[in-house]
Amino acid sequence: MQTIYETKITKIGKSVYDFVEDKIFVLFGDNAPADVADYCLLITINEIKGEINKGDLLWLGDKPYKITSVGSKVARNLEMLGHITLQFDGRESEGLPGTLYLENTDFHKPEEGSEIKIIKQ
């Protein structure tokens, strides 16, 4: 297995869990505007080492989630801004350009310092 992307959650905005019922987490680099940062999991921006595809795994802390669809701007936004949406609804067709769609399953609330990885399957 090849690690395509890895980063750490450096800070959890105070309103991040407002979107848990919608099964959404928003990632943003440490440089997020202050008015947006409260709603985001702030991460260190890192280089992507390969292509992110349907079927790959996103690890959020110690739990893997299967990627079901990749928005057209996910790689660009993740590498330049650290800014994408993680949507846990199992969508298989391309949806919003900046959204990474993951299997529709229960997910846990990550902690500050948790790793986020995308692993090639």
Backbone atoms as SQL, in Angstrom:
CREATE TABLE atoms (id INTEGER PRIMARY KEY, chain TEXT, resi INTEGER, resn TEXT, atom TEXT, x REAL, y REAL, z REAL);
INSERT INTO atoms VALUES
  (1, 'A', 1, 'MET', 'N', 0.842, -1.197, 0.000),
  (2, 'A', 1, 'MET', 'CA', 0.000, 0.000, 0.000),
  (3, 'A', 1, 'MET', 'C', 0.875, 1.245, 0.000),
  (4, 'A', 2, 'GLN', 'N', 0.456, 2.231, -0.751),
  (5, 'A', 2, 'GLN', 'CA', 1.201, 3.476, -0.884),
  (6, 'A', 2, 'GLN', 'C', 0.443, 4.613, -0.199),
  (7, 'A', 3, 'THR', 'N', 1.153, 5.388, 0.606),
  (8, 'A', 3, 'THR', 'CA', 0.549, 6.560, 1.228),
  (9, 'A', 3, 'THR', 'C', 0.610, 7.708, 0.223),
  (10, 'A', 4, 'ILE', 'N', -0.556, 8.203, -0.161),
  (11, 'A', 4, 'ILE', 'CA', -0.662, 9.282, -1.141),
  (12, 'A', 4, 'ILE', 'C', -0.584, 10.645, -0.454),
  (13, 'A', 5, 'TYR', 'N', -1.158, 10.714, 0.739),
  (14, 'A', 5, 'TYR', 'CA', -1.225, 11.997, 1.460),
  (15, 'A', 5, 'TYR', 'C', -1.250, 11.708, 2.952),
  (16, 'A', 6, 'GLU', 'N', -0.560, 12.546, 3.698),
  (17, 'A', 6, 'GLU', 'CA', -0.655, 12.457, 5.155),
  (18, 'A', 6, 'GLU', 'C', -0.452, 13.822, 5.776),
  (19, 'A', 7, 'THR', 'N', -1.181, 14.031, 6.862),
  (20, 'A', 7, 'THR', 'CA', -1.118, 15.283, 7.598),
  (21, 'A', 7, 'THR', 'C', -1.602, 15.015, 9.020),
  (22, 'A', 8, 'LYS', 'N', -1.576, 16.048, 9.841),
  (23, 'A', 8, 'LYS', 'CA', -2.091, 15.954, 11.213),
  (24, 'A', 8, 'LYS', 'C', -3.084, 17.077, 11.461),
  (25, 'A', 9, 'ILE', 'N', -4.036, 16.786, 12.312),
  (26, 'A', 9, 'ILE', 'CA', -4.976, 17.818, 12.754),
  (27, 'A', 9, 'ILE', 'C', -4.259, 18.638, 13.819),
  (28, 'A', 10, 'THR', 'N', -4.058, 19.914, 13.538),
  (29, 'A', 10, 'THR', 'CA', -3.337, 20.778, 14.466),
  (30, 'A', 10, 'THR', 'C', -4.269, 21.496, 15.442),
  (31, 'A', 11, 'LYS', 'N', -5.530, 21.665, 15.016),
  (32, 'A', 11, 'LYS', 'CA', -6.499, 22.341, 15.879),
  (33, 'A', 11, 'LYS', 'C', -7.904, 21.972, 15.412),
  (34, 'A', 12, 'ILE', 'N', -8.814, 21.894, 16.353),
  (35, 'A', 12, 'ILE', 'CA', -10.211, 21.616, 16.040),
  (36, 'A', 12, 'ILE', 'C', -11.023, 22.860, 16.379),
  (37, 'A', 13, 'GLY', 'N', -11.653, 23.426, 15.351),
  (38, 'A', 13, 'GLY', 'CA', -12.469, 24.626, 15.552),
  (39, 'A', 13, 'GLY', 'C', -13.617, 24.345, 16.512),
  (40, 'A', 14, 'LYS', 'N', -14.018, 25.378, 17.242),
  (41, 'A', 14, 'LYS', 'CA', -15.029, 25.190, 18.288),
  (42, 'A', 14, 'LYS', 'C', -16.412, 24.796, 17.754),
  (43, 'A', 15, 'SER', 'N', -16.669, 25.022, 16.465),
  (44, 'A', 15, 'SER', 'CA', -17.977, 24.676, 15.885),
  (45, 'A', 15, 'SER', 'C', -17.909, 23.513, 14.895),
  (46, 'A', 16, 'VAL', 'N', -16.806, 22.780, 14.874),
  (47, 'A', 16, 'VAL', 'CA', -16.623, 21.663, 13.934),
  (48, 'A', 16, 'VAL', 'C', -17.762, 20.659, 14.032),
  (49, 'A', 17, 'TYR', 'N', -18.178, 20.346, 15.226),
  (50, 'A', 17, 'TYR', 'CA', -19.158, 19.285, 15.407),
  (51, 'A', 17, 'TYR', 'C', -20.595, 19.732, 15.138),
  (52, 'A', 18, 'ASP', 'N', -20.780, 20.988, 14.710),
  (53, 'A', 18, 'ASP', 'CA', -22.107, 21.461, 14.311),
  (54, 'A', 18, 'ASP', 'C', -22.613, 20.713, 13.077),
  (55, 'A', 19, 'PHE', 'N', -21.705, 20.129, 12.299),
  (56, 'A', 19, 'PHE', 'CA', -22.069, 19.462, 11.046),
  (57, 'A', 19, 'PHE', 'C', -22.091, 17.936, 11.163),
  (58, 'A', 20, 'VAL', 'N', -21.926, 17.404, 12.369),
  (59, 'A', 20, 'VAL', 'CA', -21.847, 15.962, 12.550),
  (60, 'A', 20, 'VAL', 'C', -23.129, 15.266, 12.079),
  (61, 'A', 21, 'GLU', 'N', -24.288, 15.844, 12.333),
  (62, 'A', 21, 'GLU', 'CA', -25.539, 15.229, 11.878),
  (63, 'A', 21, 'GLU', 'C', -25.593, 15.144, 10.360),
  (64, 'A', 22, 'ASP', 'N', -24.929, 16.066, 9.670),
  (65, 'A', 22, 'ASP', 'CA', -24.874, 16.055, 8.204),
  (66, 'A', 22, 'ASP', 'C', -23.753, 15.160, 7.689),
  (67, 'A', 23, 'LYS', 'N', -23.011, 14.551, 8.609),
  (68, 'A', 23, 'LYS', 'CA', -21.879, 13.673, 8.290),
  (69, 'A', 23, 'LYS', 'C', -20.818, 14.401, 7.458),
  (70, 'A', 24, 'ILE', 'N', -20.449, 15.571, 7.939),
  (71, 'A', 24, 'ILE', 'CA', -19.471, 16.407, 7.232),
  (72, 'A', 24, 'ILE', 'C', -18.380, 16.879, 8.189),
  (73, 'A', 25, 'PHE', 'N', -17.140, 16.840, 7.703),
  (74, 'A', 25, 'PHE', 'CA', -16.023, 17.544, 8.320),
  (75, 'A', 25, 'PHE', 'C', -15.398, 18.423, 7.251),
  (76, 'A', 26, 'VAL', 'N', -15.019, 19.619, 7.626),
  (77, 'A', 26, 'VAL', 'CA', -14.337, 20.521, 6.707),
  (78, 'A', 26, 'VAL', 'C', -12.876, 20.612, 7.147),
  (79, 'A', 27, 'LEU', 'N', -11.973, 20.347, 6.210),
  (80, 'A', 27, 'LEU', 'CA', -10.537, 20.497, 6.465),
  (81, 'A', 27, 'LEU', 'C', -10.082, 21.828, 5.913),
  (82, 'A', 28, 'PHE', 'N', -9.144, 22.458, 6.597),
  (83, 'A', 28, 'PHE', 'CA', -8.534, 23.691, 6.090),
  (84, 'A', 28, 'PHE', 'C', -7.130, 23.770, 6.659),
  (85, 'A', 29, 'GLY', 'N', -6.222, 24.301, 5.877),
  (86, 'A', 29, 'GLY', 'CA', -4.852, 24.491, 6.336),
  (87, 'A', 29, 'GLY', 'C', -4.793, 25.439, 7.519),
  (88, 'A', 30, 'ASP', 'N', -3.654, 25.418, 8.197),
  (89, 'A', 30, 'ASP', 'CA', -3.449, 26.280, 9.371),
  (90, 'A', 30, 'ASP', 'C', -3.672, 27.756, 9.074),
  (91, 'A', 31, 'ASN', 'N', -3.633, 28.126, 7.800),
  (92, 'A', 31, 'ASN', 'CA', -3.781, 29.523, 7.401),
  (93, 'A', 31, 'ASN', 'C', -5.235, 29.908, 7.138),
  (94, 'A', 32, 'ALA', 'N', -6.178, 29.129, 7.619),
  (95, 'A', 32, 'ALA', 'CA', -7.601, 29.413, 7.397),
  (96, 'A', 32, 'ALA', 'C', -7.978, 30.770, 7.970),
  (97, 'A', 33, 'PRO', 'N', -8.835, 31.511, 7.268),
  (98, 'A', 33, 'PRO', 'CA', -9.329, 32.778, 7.820),
  (99, 'A', 33, 'PRO', 'C', -10.013, 32.532, 9.163),
  (100, 'A', 34, 'ALA', 'N', -9.854, 33.447, 10.086),
  (101, 'A', 34, 'ALA', 'CA', -10.364, 33.274, 11.454),
  (102, 'A', 34, 'ALA', 'C', -11.858, 32.967, 11.487),
  (103, 'A', 35, 'ASP', 'N', -12.661, 33.618, 10.647),
  (104, 'A', 35, 'ASP', 'CA', -14.108, 33.401, 10.675),
  (105, 'A', 35, 'ASP', 'C', -14.507, 32.031, 10.127),
  (106, 'A', 36, 'VAL', 'N', -13.608, 31.365, 9.416),
  (107, 'A', 36, 'VAL', 'CA', -13.860, 30.037, 8.867),
  (108, 'A', 36, 'VAL', 'C', -13.270, 28.954, 9.777),
  (109, 'A', 37, 'ALA', 'N', -12.177, 29.265, 10.422),
  (110, 'A', 37, 'ALA', 'CA', -11.420, 28.279, 11.212),
  (111, 'A', 37, 'ALA', 'C', -12.266, 27.607, 12.291),
  (112, 'A', 38, 'ASP', 'N', -13.227, 28.306, 12.847),
  (113, 'A', 38, 'ASP', 'CA', -14.072, 27.735, 13.901),
  (114, 'A', 38, 'ASP', 'C', -14.865, 26.516, 13.429),
  (115, 'A', 39, 'TYR', 'N', -15.062, 26.392, 12.125),
  (116, 'A', 39, 'TYR', 'CA', -15.871, 25.309, 11.566),
  (117, 'A', 39, 'TYR', 'C', -15.025, 24.196, 10.946),
  (118, 'A', 40, 'CYS', 'N', -13.713, 24.258, 11.136),
  (119, 'A', 40, 'CYS', 'CA', -12.806, 23.359, 10.425),
  (120, 'A', 40, 'CYS', 'C', -11.925, 22.531, 11.346),
  (121, 'A', 41, 'LEU', 'N', -11.488, 21.391, 10.783),
  (122, 'A', 41, 'LEU', 'CA', -10.361, 20.660, 11.335),
  (123, 'A', 41, 'LEU', 'C', -9.149, 21.278, 10.652),
  (124, 'A', 42, 'LEU', 'N', -8.323, 21.980, 11.408),
  (125, 'A', 42, 'LEU', 'CA', -7.159, 22.638, 10.819),
  (126, 'A', 42, 'LEU', 'C', -6.026, 21.635, 10.701),
  (127, 'A', 43, 'ILE', 'N', -5.383, 21.643, 9.538),
  (128, 'A', 43, 'ILE', 'CA', -4.338, 20.672, 9.237),
  (129, 'A', 43, 'ILE', 'C', -3.092, 21.360, 8.706),
  (130, 'A', 44, 'THR', 'N', -1.993, 20.635, 8.724),
  (131, 'A', 44, 'THR', 'CA', -0.770, 21.072, 8.076),
  (132, 'A', 44, 'THR', 'C', -0.913, 20.752, 6.593),
  (133, 'A', 45, 'ILE', 'N', -0.611, 21.712, 5.724),
  (134, 'A', 45, 'ILE', 'CA', -0.699, 21.504, 4.279),
  (135, 'A', 45, 'ILE', 'C', 0.531, 20.736, 3.819),
  (136, 'A', 46, 'ASN', 'N', 0.293, 19.630, 3.115),
  (137, 'A', 46, 'ASN', 'CA', 1.378, 18.800, 2.613),
  (138, 'A', 46, 'ASN', 'C', 1.147, 18.442, 1.152),
  (139, 'A', 47, 'GLU', 'N', 2.198, 17.960, 0.529),
  (140, 'A', 47, 'GLU', 'CA', 2.166, 17.552, -0.879),
  (141, 'A', 47, 'GLU', 'C', 1.411, 16.226, -1.036),
  (142, 'A', 48, 'ILE', 'N', 0.684, 16.096, -2.135),
  (143, 'A', 48, 'ILE', 'CA', 0.034, 14.841, -2.494),
  (144, 'A', 48, 'ILE', 'C', 1.004, 14.061, -3.365),
  (145, 'A', 49, 'LYS', 'N', 1.177, 12.787, -3.065),
  (146, 'A', 49, 'LYS', 'CA', 2.146, 11.947, -3.782),
  (147, 'A', 49, 'LYS', 'C', 1.420, 10.878, -4.580),
  (148, 'A', 50, 'GLY', 'N', 0.676, 11.297, -5.562),
  (149, 'A', 50, 'GLY', 'CA', -0.085, 10.369, -6.394),
  (150, 'A', 50, 'GLY', 'C', -1.485, 10.896, -6.616),
  (151, 'A', 51, 'GLU', 'N', -2.299, 10.056, -7.239),
  (152, 'A', 51, 'GLU', 'CA', -3.670, 10.430, -7.564),
  (153, 'A', 51, 'GLU', 'C', -4.626, 9.818, -6.551),
  (154, 'A', 52, 'ILE', 'N', -5.599, 10.594, -6.108),
  (155, 'A', 52, 'ILE', 'CA', -6.619, 10.113, -5.179),
  (156, 'A', 52, 'ILE', 'C', -7.768, 9.546, -6.010),
  (157, 'A', 53, 'ASN', 'N', -8.122, 8.290, -5.746),
  (158, 'A', 53, 'ASN', 'CA', -9.153, 7.626, -6.539),
  (159, 'A', 53, 'ASN', 'C', -10.214, 6.961, -5.677),
  (160, 'A', 54, 'LYS', 'N', -11.355, 6.759, -6.288),
  (161, 'A', 54, 'LYS', 'CA', -12.421, 5.959, -5.695),
  (162, 'A', 54, 'LYS', 'C', -11.824, 4.601, -5.327),
  (163, 'A', 55, 'GLY', 'N', -12.145, 4.102, -4.151),
  (164, 'A', 55, 'GLY', 'CA', -11.626, 2.815, -3.697),
  (165, 'A', 55, 'GLY', 'C', -10.428, 2.932, -2.775),
  (166, 'A', 56, 'ASP', 'N', -9.738, 4.088, -2.804),
  (167, 'A', 56, 'ASP', 'CA', -8.643, 4.312, -1.858),
  (168, 'A', 56, 'ASP', 'C', -9.236, 4.467, -0.459),
  (169, 'A', 57, 'LEU', 'N', -8.373, 4.466, 0.548),
  (170, 'A', 57, 'LEU', 'CA', -8.836, 4.607, 1.932),
  (171, 'A', 57, 'LEU', 'C', -8.363, 5.919, 2.526),
  (172, 'A', 58, 'LEU', 'N', -9.264, 6.599, 3.220),
  (173, 'A', 58, 'LEU', 'CA', -8.893, 7.757, 4.026),
  (174, 'A', 58, 'LEU', 'C', -8.891, 7.278, 5.472),
  (175, 'A', 59, 'TRP', 'N', -7.756, 7.435, 6.121),
  (176, 'A', 59, 'TRP', 'CA', -7.642, 7.112, 7.543),
  (177, 'A', 59, 'TRP', 'C', -7.835, 8.398, 8.321),
  (178, 'A', 60, 'LEU', 'N', -8.763, 8.389, 9.248),
  (179, 'A', 60, 'LEU', 'CA', -9.008, 9.510, 10.149),
  (180, 'A', 60, 'LEU', 'C', -8.679, 8.985, 11.535),
  (181, 'A', 61, 'GLY', 'N', -7.485, 9.351, 12.005),
  (182, 'A', 61, 'GLY', 'CA', -6.989, 8.742, 13.234),
  (183, 'A', 61, 'GLY', 'C', -6.691, 7.281, 12.956),
  (184, 'A', 62, 'ASP', 'N', -7.272, 6.380, 13.757),
  (185, 'A', 62, 'ASP', 'CA', -6.999, 4.955, 13.589),
  (186, 'A', 62, 'ASP', 'C', -8.121, 4.206, 12.876),
  (187, 'A', 63, 'LYS', 'N', -9.017, 4.937, 12.193),
  (188, 'A', 63, 'LYS', 'CA', -10.140, 4.289, 11.514),
  (189, 'A', 63, 'LYS', 'C', -10.109, 4.588, 10.010),
  (190, 'A', 64, 'PRO', 'N', -10.187, 3.529, 9.175),
  (191, 'A', 64, 'PRO', 'CA', -10.206, 3.731, 7.723),
  (192, 'A', 64, 'PRO', 'C', -11.633, 3.903, 7.190),
  (193, 'A', 65, 'TYR', 'N', -11.748, 4.728, 6.150),
  (194, 'A', 65, 'TYR', 'CA', -13.017, 4.934, 5.455),
  (195, 'A', 65, 'TYR', 'C', -12.754, 4.821, 3.951),
  (196, 'A', 66, 'LYS', 'N', -13.580, 4.045, 3.275),
  (197, 'A', 66, 'LYS', 'CA', -13.427, 3.864, 1.836),
  (198, 'A', 66, 'LYS', 'C', -13.887, 5.126, 1.097),
  (199, 'A', 67, 'ILE', 'N', -13.073, 5.582, 0.135),
  (200, 'A', 67, 'ILE', 'CA', -13.426, 6.725, -0.701),
  (201, 'A', 67, 'ILE', 'C', -14.375, 6.234, -1.785),
  (202, 'A', 68, 'THR', 'N', -15.558, 6.865, -1.894),
  (203, 'A', 68, 'THR', 'CA', -16.565, 6.448, -2.868),
  (204, 'A', 68, 'THR', 'C', -16.624, 7.358, -4.087),
  (205, 'A', 69, 'SER', 'N', -16.131, 8.594, -3.973),
  (206, 'A', 69, 'SER', 'CA', -16.093, 9.532, -5.093),
  (207, 'A', 69, 'SER', 'C', -15.142, 10.682, -4.739),
  (208, 'A', 70, 'VAL', 'N', -14.526, 11.246, -5.774),
  (209, 'A', 70, 'VAL', 'CA', -13.544, 12.318, -5.583),
  (210, 'A', 70, 'VAL', 'C', -13.950, 13.520, -6.428),
  (211, 'A', 71, 'GLY', 'N', -14.242, 14.644, -5.790),
  (212, 'A', 71, 'GLY', 'CA', -14.560, 15.864, -6.525),
  (213, 'A', 71, 'GLY', 'C', -13.385, 16.310, -7.383),
  (214, 'A', 72, 'SER', 'N', -13.671, 16.990, -8.475),
  (215, 'A', 72, 'SER', 'CA', -12.657, 17.355, -9.466),
  (216, 'A', 72, 'SER', 'C', -11.568, 18.286, -8.941),
  (217, 'A', 73, 'LYS', 'N', -11.806, 19.001, -7.868),
  (218, 'A', 73, 'LYS', 'CA', -10.820, 19.951, -7.332),
  (219, 'A', 73, 'LYS', 'C', -10.214, 19.502, -5.998),
  (220, 'A', 74, 'VAL', 'N', -10.515, 18.291, -5.556),
  (221, 'A', 74, 'VAL', 'CA', -10.043, 17.819, -4.255),
  (222, 'A', 74, 'VAL', 'C', -8.523, 17.877, -4.157),
  (223, 'A', 75, 'ALA', 'N', -7.812, 17.285, -5.105),
  (224, 'A', 75, 'ALA', 'CA', -6.348, 17.237, -5.029),
  (225, 'A', 75, 'ALA', 'C', -5.762, 18.639, -5.035),
  (226, 'A', 76, 'ARG', 'N', -6.215, 19.481, -5.929),
  (227, 'A', 76, 'ARG', 'CA', -5.699, 20.856, -6.037),
  (228, 'A', 76, 'ARG', 'C', -5.945, 21.630, -4.742),
  (229, 'A', 77, 'ASN', 'N', -7.169, 21.574, -4.241),
  (230, 'A', 77, 'ASN', 'CA', -7.513, 22.328, -3.035),
  (231, 'A', 77, 'ASN', 'C', -6.782, 21.799, -1.804),
  (232, 'A', 78, 'LEU', 'N', -6.647, 20.489, -1.712),
  (233, 'A', 78, 'LEU', 'CA', -5.967, 19.891, -0.567),
  (234, 'A', 78, 'LEU', 'C', -4.501, 20.298, -0.544),
  (235, 'A', 79, 'GLU', 'N', -3.853, 20.264, -1.699),
  (236, 'A', 79, 'GLU', 'CA', -2.432, 20.579, -1.757),
  (237, 'A', 79, 'GLU', 'C', -2.149, 22.077, -1.624),
  (238, 'A', 80, 'MET', 'N', -3.021, 22.921, -2.163),
  (239, 'A', 80, 'MET', 'CA', -2.774, 24.367, -2.122),
  (240, 'A', 80, 'MET', 'C', -3.274, 25.035, -0.836),
  (241, 'A', 81, 'LEU', 'N', -4.439, 24.611, -0.366),
  (242, 'A', 81, 'LEU', 'CA', -5.078, 25.280, 0.774),
  (243, 'A', 81, 'LEU', 'C', -5.308, 24.370, 1.975),
  (244, 'A', 82, 'GLY', 'N', -5.203, 23.065, 1.760),
  (245, 'A', 82, 'GLY', 'CA', -5.581, 22.121, 2.811),
  (246, 'A', 82, 'GLY', 'C', -7.084, 22.115, 3.021),
  (247, 'A', 83, 'HIS', 'N', -7.833, 22.619, 2.024),
  (248, 'A', 83, 'HIS', 'CA', -9.270, 22.858, 2.193),
  (249, 'A', 83, 'HIS', 'C', -10.118, 21.949, 1.311),
  (250, 'A', 84, 'ILE', 'N', -10.736, 20.947, 1.947),
  (251, 'A', 84, 'ILE', 'CA', -11.732, 20.110, 1.292),
  (252, 'A', 84, 'ILE', 'C', -12.799, 19.757, 2.323),
  (253, 'A', 85, 'THR', 'N', -13.893, 19.218, 1.817),
  (254, 'A', 85, 'THR', 'CA', -14.953, 18.714, 2.678),
  (255, 'A', 85, 'THR', 'C', -14.913, 17.191, 2.641),
  (256, 'A', 86, 'LEU', 'N', -15.037, 16.581, 3.790),
  (257, 'A', 86, 'LEU', 'CA', -15.185, 15.135, 3.896),
  (258, 'A', 86, 'LEU', 'C', -16.668, 14.869, 4.133),
  (259, 'A', 87, 'GLN', 'N', -17.302, 14.169, 3.200),
  (260, 'A', 87, 'GLN', 'CA', -18.733, 13.883, 3.288),
  (261, 'A', 87, 'GLN', 'C', -18.928, 12.371, 3.389),
  (262, 'A', 88, 'PHE', 'N', -19.491, 11.912, 4.494),
  (263, 'A', 88, 'PHE', 'CA', -19.660, 10.486, 4.769),
  (264, 'A', 88, 'PHE', 'C', -21.058, 10.027, 4.352),
  (265, 'A', 89, 'ASP', 'N', -21.363, 10.104, 3.053),
  (266, 'A', 89, 'ASP', 'CA', -22.700, 9.731, 2.590),
  (267, 'A', 89, 'ASP', 'C', -22.704, 8.626, 1.538),
  (268, 'A', 90, 'GLY', 'N', -21.532, 8.122, 1.159),
  (269, 'A', 90, 'GLY', 'CA', -21.450, 7.012, 0.215),
  (270, 'A', 90, 'GLY', 'C', -21.715, 7.363, -1.237),
  (271, 'A', 91, 'ARG', 'N', -21.795, 8.636, -1.548),
  (272, 'A', 91, 'ARG', 'CA', -22.057, 9.053, -2.939),
  (273, 'A', 91, 'ARG', 'C', -21.016, 8.440, -3.866),
  (274, 'A', 92, 'GLU', 'N', -21.470, 7.903, -4.996),
  (275, 'A', 92, 'GLU', 'CA', -20.559, 7.269, -5.938),
  (276, 'A', 92, 'GLU', 'C', -20.349, 8.074, -7.206),
  (277, 'A', 93, 'SER', 'N', -21.228, 9.029, -7.489),
  (278, 'A', 93, 'SER', 'CA', -21.037, 9.891, -8.658),
  (279, 'A', 93, 'SER', 'C', -20.377, 11.187, -8.200),
  (280, 'A', 94, 'GLU', 'N', -19.721, 11.867, -9.155),
  (281, 'A', 94, 'GLU', 'CA', -19.025, 13.098, -8.781),
  (282, 'A', 94, 'GLU', 'C', -20.033, 14.135, -8.302),
  (283, 'A', 95, 'GLY', 'N', -19.742, 14.724, -7.183),
  (284, 'A', 95, 'GLY', 'CA', -20.612, 15.740, -6.616),
  (285, 'A', 95, 'GLY', 'C', -19.920, 17.092, -6.658),
  (286, 'A', 96, 'LEU', 'N', -19.824, 17.728, -5.532),
  (287, 'A', 96, 'LEU', 'CA', -19.189, 19.044, -5.451),
  (288, 'A', 96, 'LEU', 'C', -17.689, 18.922, -5.714),
  (289, 'A', 97, 'PRO', 'N', -17.100, 19.878, -6.425),
  (290, 'A', 97, 'PRO', 'CA', -15.693, 19.778, -6.826),
  (291, 'A', 97, 'PRO', 'C', -14.705, 19.652, -5.672),
  (292, 'A', 98, 'GLY', 'N', -14.974, 20.263, -4.532),
  (293, 'A', 98, 'GLY', 'CA', -14.038, 20.246, -3.415),
  (294, 'A', 98, 'GLY', 'C', -14.379, 19.242, -2.337),
  (295, 'A', 99, 'THR', 'N', -15.179, 18.232, -2.675),
  (296, 'A', 99, 'THR', 'CA', -15.632, 17.271, -1.679),
  (297, 'A', 99, 'THR', 'C', -15.082, 15.876, -1.964),
  (298, 'A', 100, 'LEU', 'N', -14.587, 15.249, -0.910),
  (299, 'A', 100, 'LEU', 'CA', -14.151, 13.861, -0.944),
  (300, 'A', 100, 'LEU', 'C', -15.261, 13.058, -0.272),
  (301, 'A', 101, 'TYR', 'N', -15.895, 12.178, -1.044),
  (302, 'A', 101, 'TYR', 'CA', -17.020, 11.393, -0.543),
  (303, 'A', 101, 'TYR', 'C', -16.523, 10.063, -0.003),
  (304, 'A', 102, 'LEU', 'N', -17.038, 9.704, 1.161),
  (305, 'A', 102, 'LEU', 'CA', -16.605, 8.504, 1.868),
  (306, 'A', 102, 'LEU', 'C', -17.807, 7.620, 2.162),
  (307, 'A', 103, 'GLU', 'N', -17.527, 6.359, 2.459),
  (308, 'A', 103, 'GLU', 'CA', -18.598, 5.410, 2.726),
  (309, 'A', 103, 'GLU', 'C', -19.573, 5.949, 3.771),
  (310, 'A', 104, 'ASN', 'N', -20.826, 5.567, 3.610),
  (311, 'A', 104, 'ASN', 'CA', -21.883, 5.992, 4.521),
  (312, 'A', 104, 'ASN', 'C', -21.857, 5.070, 5.734),
  (313, 'A', 105, 'THR', 'N', -21.190, 5.529, 6.768),
  (314, 'A', 105, 'THR', 'CA', -21.030, 4.720, 7.967),
  (315, 'A', 105, 'THR', 'C', -20.924, 5.647, 9.173),
  (316, 'A', 106, 'ASP', 'N', -21.060, 5.075, 10.343),
  (317, 'A', 106, 'ASP', 'CA', -20.814, 5.872, 11.546),
  (318, 'A', 106, 'ASP', 'C', -19.350, 6.272, 11.549),
  (319, 'A', 107, 'PHE', 'N', -19.065, 7.470, 11.983),
  (320, 'A', 107, 'PHE', 'CA', -17.678, 7.905, 12.053),
  (321, 'A', 107, 'PHE', 'C', -17.425, 8.536, 13.407),
  (322, 'A', 108, 'HIS', 'N', -16.185, 8.552, 13.780),
  (323, 'A', 108, 'HIS', 'CA', -15.836, 9.064, 15.101),
  (324, 'A', 108, 'HIS', 'C', -15.389, 10.524, 15.006),
  (325, 'A', 109, 'LYS', 'N', -15.375, 11.172, 16.116),
  (326, 'A', 109, 'LYS', 'CA', -14.898, 12.554, 16.193),
  (327, 'A', 109, 'LYS', 'C', -13.393, 12.524, 16.436),
  (328, 'A', 110, 'PRO', 'N', -12.627, 13.045, 15.504),
  (329, 'A', 110, 'PRO', 'CA', -11.166, 13.008, 15.667),
  (330, 'A', 110, 'PRO', 'C', -10.699, 13.964, 16.763),
  (331, 'A', 111, 'GLU', 'N', -9.494, 13.732, 17.208),
  (332, 'A', 111, 'GLU', 'CA', -8.890, 14.574, 18.239),
  (333, 'A', 111, 'GLU', 'C', -7.744, 15.380, 17.651),
  (334, 'A', 112, 'GLU', 'N', -7.426, 16.467, 18.321),
  (335, 'A', 112, 'GLU', 'CA', -6.250, 17.251, 17.933),
  (336, 'A', 112, 'GLU', 'C', -5.030, 16.330, 17.969),
  (337, 'A', 113, 'GLY', 'N', -4.200, 16.403, 16.940),
  (338, 'A', 113, 'GLY', 'CA', -3.025, 15.550, 16.848),
  (339, 'A', 113, 'GLY', 'C', -3.260, 14.273, 16.060),
  (340, 'A', 114, 'SER', 'N', -4.531, 13.956, 15.752),
  (341, 'A', 114, 'SER', 'CA', -4.833, 12.761, 14.953),
  (342, 'A', 114, 'SER', 'C', -4.264, 12.908, 13.553),
  (343, 'A', 115, 'GLU', 'N', -3.838, 11.780, 12.989),
  (344, 'A', 115, 'GLU', 'CA', -3.343, 11.779, 11.629),
  (345, 'A', 115, 'GLU', 'C', -4.490, 11.578, 10.647),
  (346, 'A', 116, 'ILE', 'N', -4.318, 12.167, 9.482),
  (347, 'A', 116, 'ILE', 'CA', -5.199, 11.929, 8.347),
  (348, 'A', 116, 'ILE', 'C', -4.298, 11.424, 7.233),
  (349, 'A', 117, 'LYS', 'N', -4.670, 10.261, 6.677),
  (350, 'A', 117, 'LYS', 'CA', -3.872, 9.672, 5.594),
  (351, 'A', 117, 'LYS', 'C', -4.800, 9.206, 4.490),
  (352, 'A', 118, 'ILE', 'N', -4.294, 9.268, 3.267),
  (353, 'A', 118, 'ILE', 'CA', -4.980, 8.641, 2.141),
  (354, 'A', 118, 'ILE', 'C', -4.037, 7.571, 1.625),
  (355, 'A', 119, 'ILE', 'N', -4.532, 6.343, 1.599),
  (356, 'A', 119, 'ILE', 'CA', -3.732, 5.181, 1.229),
  (357, 'A', 119, 'ILE', 'C', -4.287, 4.590, -0.071),
  (358, 'A', 120, 'LYS', 'N', -3.396, 4.355, -1.030),
  (359, 'A', 120, 'LYS', 'CA', -3.761, 3.734, -2.307),
  (360, 'A', 120, 'LYS', 'C', -4.105, 2.271, -2.067),
  (361, 'A', 121, 'GLN', 'N', -5.243, 1.842, -2.586),
  (362, 'A', 121, 'GLN', 'CA', -5.662, 0.439, -2.471),
  (363, 'A', 121, 'GLN', 'C', -5.261, -0.316, -3.706);
